[in-house]
Coordinates of C-alpha atoms and ligand atoms in Angstrom, one line a residue:
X1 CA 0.0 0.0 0.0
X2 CA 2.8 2.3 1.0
X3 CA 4.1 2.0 -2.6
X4 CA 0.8 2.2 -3.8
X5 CA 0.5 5.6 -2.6
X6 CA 4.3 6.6 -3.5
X7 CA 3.4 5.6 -7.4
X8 CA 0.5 8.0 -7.1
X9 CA 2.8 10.6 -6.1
X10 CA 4.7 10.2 -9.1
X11 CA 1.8 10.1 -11.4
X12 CA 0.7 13.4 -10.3
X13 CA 3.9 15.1 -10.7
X14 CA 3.9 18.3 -13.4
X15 CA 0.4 17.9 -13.7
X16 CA -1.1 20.8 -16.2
X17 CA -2.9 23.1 -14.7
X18 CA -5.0 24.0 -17.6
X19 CA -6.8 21.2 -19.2
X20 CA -9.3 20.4 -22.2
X21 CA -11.1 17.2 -23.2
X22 CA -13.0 17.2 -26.2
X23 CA -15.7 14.5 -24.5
X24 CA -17.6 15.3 -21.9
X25 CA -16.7 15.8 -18.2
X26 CA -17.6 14.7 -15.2
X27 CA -17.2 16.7 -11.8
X28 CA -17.6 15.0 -8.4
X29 CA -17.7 17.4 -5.3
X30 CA -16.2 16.9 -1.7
X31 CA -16.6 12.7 -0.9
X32 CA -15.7 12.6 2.7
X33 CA -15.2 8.6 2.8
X34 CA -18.3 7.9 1.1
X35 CA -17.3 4.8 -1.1
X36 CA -21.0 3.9 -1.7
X37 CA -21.5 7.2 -3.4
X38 CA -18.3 7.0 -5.6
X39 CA -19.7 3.6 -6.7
X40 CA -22.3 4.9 -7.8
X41 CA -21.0 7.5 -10.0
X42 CA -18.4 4.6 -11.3
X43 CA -20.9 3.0 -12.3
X44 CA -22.7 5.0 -14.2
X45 CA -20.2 7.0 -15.8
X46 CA -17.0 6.2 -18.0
X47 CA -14.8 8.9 -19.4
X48 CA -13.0 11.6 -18.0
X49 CA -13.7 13.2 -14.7
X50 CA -12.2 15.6 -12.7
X51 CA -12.5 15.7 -8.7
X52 CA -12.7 19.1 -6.4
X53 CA -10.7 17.5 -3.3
X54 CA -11.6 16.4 0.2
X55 CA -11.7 13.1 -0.2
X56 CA -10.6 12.1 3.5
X57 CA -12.1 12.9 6.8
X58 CA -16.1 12.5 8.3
X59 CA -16.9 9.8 6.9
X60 CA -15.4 6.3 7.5
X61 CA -14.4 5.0 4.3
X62 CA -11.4 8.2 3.4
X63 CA -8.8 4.9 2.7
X64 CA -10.5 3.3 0.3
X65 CA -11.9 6.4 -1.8
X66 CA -8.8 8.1 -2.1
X67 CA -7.1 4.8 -3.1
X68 CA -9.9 4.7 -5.5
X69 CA -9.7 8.1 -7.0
X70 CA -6.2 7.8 -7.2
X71 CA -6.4 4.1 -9.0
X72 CA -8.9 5.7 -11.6
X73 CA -5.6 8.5 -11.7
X74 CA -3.1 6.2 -12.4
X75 CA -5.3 4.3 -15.3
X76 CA -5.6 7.1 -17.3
X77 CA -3.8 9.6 -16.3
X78 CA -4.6 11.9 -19.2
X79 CA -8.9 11.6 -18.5
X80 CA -8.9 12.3 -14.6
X81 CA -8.0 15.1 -12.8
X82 CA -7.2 15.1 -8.7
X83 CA -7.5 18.8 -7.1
X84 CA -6.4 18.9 -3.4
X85 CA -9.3 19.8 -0.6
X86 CA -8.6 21.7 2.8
X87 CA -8.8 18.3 4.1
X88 CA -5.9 16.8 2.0
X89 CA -3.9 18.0 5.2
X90 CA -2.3 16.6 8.3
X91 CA -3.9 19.2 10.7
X92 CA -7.4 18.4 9.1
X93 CA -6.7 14.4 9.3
X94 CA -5.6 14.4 12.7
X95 CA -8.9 15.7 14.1
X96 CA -11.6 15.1 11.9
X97 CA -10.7 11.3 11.2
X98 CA -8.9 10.0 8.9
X99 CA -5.3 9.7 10.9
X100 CA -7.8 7.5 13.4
X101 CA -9.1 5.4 10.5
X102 CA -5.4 4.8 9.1
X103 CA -4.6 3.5 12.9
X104 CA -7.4 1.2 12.8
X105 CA -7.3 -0.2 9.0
X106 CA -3.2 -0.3 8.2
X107 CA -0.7 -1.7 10.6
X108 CA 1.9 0.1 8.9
X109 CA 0.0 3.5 9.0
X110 CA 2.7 5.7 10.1
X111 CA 4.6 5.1 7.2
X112 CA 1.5 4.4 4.9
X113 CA 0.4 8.3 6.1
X114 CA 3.6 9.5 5.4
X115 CA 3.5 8.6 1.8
X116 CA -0.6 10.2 1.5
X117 CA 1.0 13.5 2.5
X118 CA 3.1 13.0 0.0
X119 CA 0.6 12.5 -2.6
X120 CA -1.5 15.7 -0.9
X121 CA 1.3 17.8 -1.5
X122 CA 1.5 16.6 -5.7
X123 CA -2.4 17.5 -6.1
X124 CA -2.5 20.7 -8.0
X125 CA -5.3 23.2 -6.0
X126 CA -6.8 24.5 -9.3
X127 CA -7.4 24.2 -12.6
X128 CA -8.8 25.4 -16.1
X129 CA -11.1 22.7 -17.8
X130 CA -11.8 23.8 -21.6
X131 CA -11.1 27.6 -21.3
X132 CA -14.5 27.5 -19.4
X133 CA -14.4 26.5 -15.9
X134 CA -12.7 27.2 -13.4
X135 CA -12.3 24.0 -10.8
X136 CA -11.0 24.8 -7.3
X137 CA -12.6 23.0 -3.7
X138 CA -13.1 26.8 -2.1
X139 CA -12.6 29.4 -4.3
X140 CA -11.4 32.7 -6.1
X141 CA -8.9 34.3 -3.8
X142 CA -9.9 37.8 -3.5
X143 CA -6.9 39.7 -4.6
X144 CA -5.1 37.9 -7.1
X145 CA -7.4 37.7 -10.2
X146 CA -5.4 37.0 -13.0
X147 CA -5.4 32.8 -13.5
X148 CA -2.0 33.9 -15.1
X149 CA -0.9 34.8 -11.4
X150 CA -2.8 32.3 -9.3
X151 CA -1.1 29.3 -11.7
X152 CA 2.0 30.1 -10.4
X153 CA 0.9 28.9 -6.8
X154 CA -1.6 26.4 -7.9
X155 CA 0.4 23.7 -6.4
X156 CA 0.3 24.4 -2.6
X157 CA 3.5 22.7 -2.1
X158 CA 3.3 22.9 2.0
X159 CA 2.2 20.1 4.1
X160 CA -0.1 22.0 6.8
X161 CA -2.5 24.4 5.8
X162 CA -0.3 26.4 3.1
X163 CA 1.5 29.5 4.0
X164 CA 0.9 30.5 0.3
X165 CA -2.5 33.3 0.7
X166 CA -3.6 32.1 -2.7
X167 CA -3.3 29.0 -2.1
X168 CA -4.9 28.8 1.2
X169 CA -8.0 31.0 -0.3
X170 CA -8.3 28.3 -3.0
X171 CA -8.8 25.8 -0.8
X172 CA -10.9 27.5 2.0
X173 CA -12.9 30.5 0.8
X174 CA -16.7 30.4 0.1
X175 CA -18.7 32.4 -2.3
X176 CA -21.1 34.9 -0.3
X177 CA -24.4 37.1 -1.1
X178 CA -24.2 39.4 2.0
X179 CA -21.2 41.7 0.5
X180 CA -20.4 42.5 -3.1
X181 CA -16.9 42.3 -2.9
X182 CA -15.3 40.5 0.1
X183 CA -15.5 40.2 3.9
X184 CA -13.0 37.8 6.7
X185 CA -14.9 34.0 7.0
X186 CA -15.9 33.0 9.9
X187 CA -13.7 29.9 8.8
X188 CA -10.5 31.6 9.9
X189 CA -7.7 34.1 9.7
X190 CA -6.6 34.5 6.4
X191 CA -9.6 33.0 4.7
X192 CA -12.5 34.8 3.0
X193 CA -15.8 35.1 1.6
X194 CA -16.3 36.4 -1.7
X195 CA -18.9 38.4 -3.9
X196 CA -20.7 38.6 -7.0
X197 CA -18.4 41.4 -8.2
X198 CA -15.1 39.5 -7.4
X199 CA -16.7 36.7 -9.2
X200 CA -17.4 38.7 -12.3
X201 CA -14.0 40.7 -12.0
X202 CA -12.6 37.1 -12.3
X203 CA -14.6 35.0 -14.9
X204 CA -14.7 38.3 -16.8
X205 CA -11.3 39.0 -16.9
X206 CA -9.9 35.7 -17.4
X207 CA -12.5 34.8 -20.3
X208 CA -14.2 32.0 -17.6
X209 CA -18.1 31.5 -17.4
X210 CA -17.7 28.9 -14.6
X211 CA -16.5 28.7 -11.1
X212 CA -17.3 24.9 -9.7
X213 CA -16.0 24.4 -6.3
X214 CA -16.9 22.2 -3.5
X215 CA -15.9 22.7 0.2
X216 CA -19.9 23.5 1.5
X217 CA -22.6 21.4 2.3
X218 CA -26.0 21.8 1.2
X219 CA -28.6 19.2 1.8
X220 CA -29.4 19.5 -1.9
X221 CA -26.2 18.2 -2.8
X222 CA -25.2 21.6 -4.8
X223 CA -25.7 25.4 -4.8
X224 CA -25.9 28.3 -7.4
X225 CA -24.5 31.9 -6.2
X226 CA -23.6 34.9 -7.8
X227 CA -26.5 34.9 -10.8
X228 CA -25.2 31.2 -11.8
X229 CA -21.7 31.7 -12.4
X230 CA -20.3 29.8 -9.2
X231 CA -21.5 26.6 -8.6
X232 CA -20.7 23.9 -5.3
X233 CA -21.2 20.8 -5.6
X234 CA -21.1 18.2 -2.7
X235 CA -21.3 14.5 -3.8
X236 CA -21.4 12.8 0.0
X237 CA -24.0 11.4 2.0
X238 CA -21.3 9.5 5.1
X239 CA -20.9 10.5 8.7
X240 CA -22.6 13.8 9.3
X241 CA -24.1 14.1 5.9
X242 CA -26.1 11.4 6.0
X243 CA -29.0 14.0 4.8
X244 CA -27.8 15.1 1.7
X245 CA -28.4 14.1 -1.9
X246 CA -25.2 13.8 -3.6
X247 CA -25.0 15.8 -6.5
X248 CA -22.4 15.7 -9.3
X249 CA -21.9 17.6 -12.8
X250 CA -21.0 17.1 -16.4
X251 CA -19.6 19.7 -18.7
X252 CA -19.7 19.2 -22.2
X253 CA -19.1 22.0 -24.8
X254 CA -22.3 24.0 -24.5
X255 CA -23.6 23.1 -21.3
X256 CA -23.3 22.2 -17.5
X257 CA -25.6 19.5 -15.9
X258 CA -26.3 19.2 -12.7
X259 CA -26.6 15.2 -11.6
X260 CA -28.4 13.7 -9.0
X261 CA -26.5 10.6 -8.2
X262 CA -29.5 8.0 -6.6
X263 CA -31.6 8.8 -9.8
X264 CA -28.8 9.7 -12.7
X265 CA -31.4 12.2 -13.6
X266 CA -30.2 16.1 -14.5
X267 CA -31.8 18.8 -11.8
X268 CA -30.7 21.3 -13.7
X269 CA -28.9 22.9 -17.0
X270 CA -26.9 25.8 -17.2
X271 CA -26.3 26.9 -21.0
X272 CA -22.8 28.1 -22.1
X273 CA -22.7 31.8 -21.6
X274 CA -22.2 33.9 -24.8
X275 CA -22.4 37.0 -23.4
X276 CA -18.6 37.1 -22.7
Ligands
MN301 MN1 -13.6 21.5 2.2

């Protein structure tokens, strides 16, 4: 397993930050340990897919669906994608589960979580799918707006929770409705809630129509803020989310669809945006 883990490393290494697929593509939100749900979507779905982090933590099976995603990484390297969540981190893992699963499943997990950090620190925090969406787990960090800029610390590169202010936004900021532009998050120093105008600034400038993040959850399974143009998904239903209805989406060309994953049945369509 510890090898397991040290090949994924290795796979994810100089991993392009800016991506296009000509088929379509899917997008699974924050997991949590929920295998069941990621069997699901597996079985419904072949082709590529790109994943908005937090695949640890909560829920009780964070071994076996990171070991998944990253098996589904390593088969086709090309098709899947692997962003990091704020829970692809020691600090998180050590007190909201996954360090205590690791103790309980691996005999070797010492060494065996030395080589996940490892991998966490190779997942790139961001990244461009098909000059029109932008995939991160939080979101736009509120004073760096160029993609140009924020690429060049898309890969956090820091164990704990990275020193790196874009970085850390990326992985921990929220979109809000209460302010236009930004305000502190009740998250923590550092991080930060941002409005519709820093979204627009953003997708405008950087010729985006799509922010899809993860990082909140919503009973629903996903959220729209911002008139549409940032969208969270959250694709678990373990531990303390045993309420919600996992939600994933597919981009193709000219549209977004939002999945339910129980029924496979779209809950909504967002049309590619012209007005750019
Ligand atoms: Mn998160």
């Amino acid at each position: 397993m510890i090898e397991f883990f040290k090949e994924a490393a290795k796979a994810l290494e100089g991993e392009p930050i800016v991506a296009a697929s000509s088929d379509a593509v899917l997008i699974v939100g924050d997991l949590h340990g929920d295998l069941d749900t990621l069997n699901k979507v597996l079985s419904k779905w072949e082709g590529p897919m790109a994943f908005l982090g937090d695949y640890v933590d909560r829920g009780d099976k964070g071994l076996e669906v990171l070991a998944k995603v990253l098996e589904l990484k390593a088969e086709n390297p090309r098709e899947v994608f692997v962003l990091r969540g704020n829970h692809e981190s020691p600090m998180m893992n050590m007190e909201y589960g996954f360090v205590g699963e690791l103790r309980q499943k691996v005999p070797e997990w010492r060494a065996t979580y030395r080589a996940i950090v490892e991998v966490y620190v190779k997942m790139p925090i961001g990244m461009i799918l098909n000059k029109e969406h932008f995939l991160v787990h939080g979101g736009i960090p509120i004073d760096t707006l160029h993609v140009q800029r924020i690429s060049e610390s898309i890969r956090a590169d820091m164990l704990e929770t990275p020193e790196d202010p874009i970085a850390l936004q990326m992985l921990w900021n929220d979109p809000t409705e209460t302010v236009a532009d930004y305000m502190p998050s009740p998250r923590g120093p550092g991080i930060f809630l941002f409005g519709r105008s820093i979204t627009d600034k953003f997708l405008d400038l950087n010729g985006i129509s799509y922010v899809i993040r993860g990082h909140e959850y919503t009973v629903s399974g996903f959220k729209l803020n911002h008139g549409n143009r940032v969208i969270t998904l959250f694709s678990s239903s373990a531990g303390p989310y045993r309420s919600c209805r996992p939600k994933v989406a597919v981009a193709t060309d000219d549209r977004l669809d939002i999945i339910d994953v129980d029924s496979w049945s779209p809950v909504m369509r967002l049309q590619k945006r012209e007005n750019r």
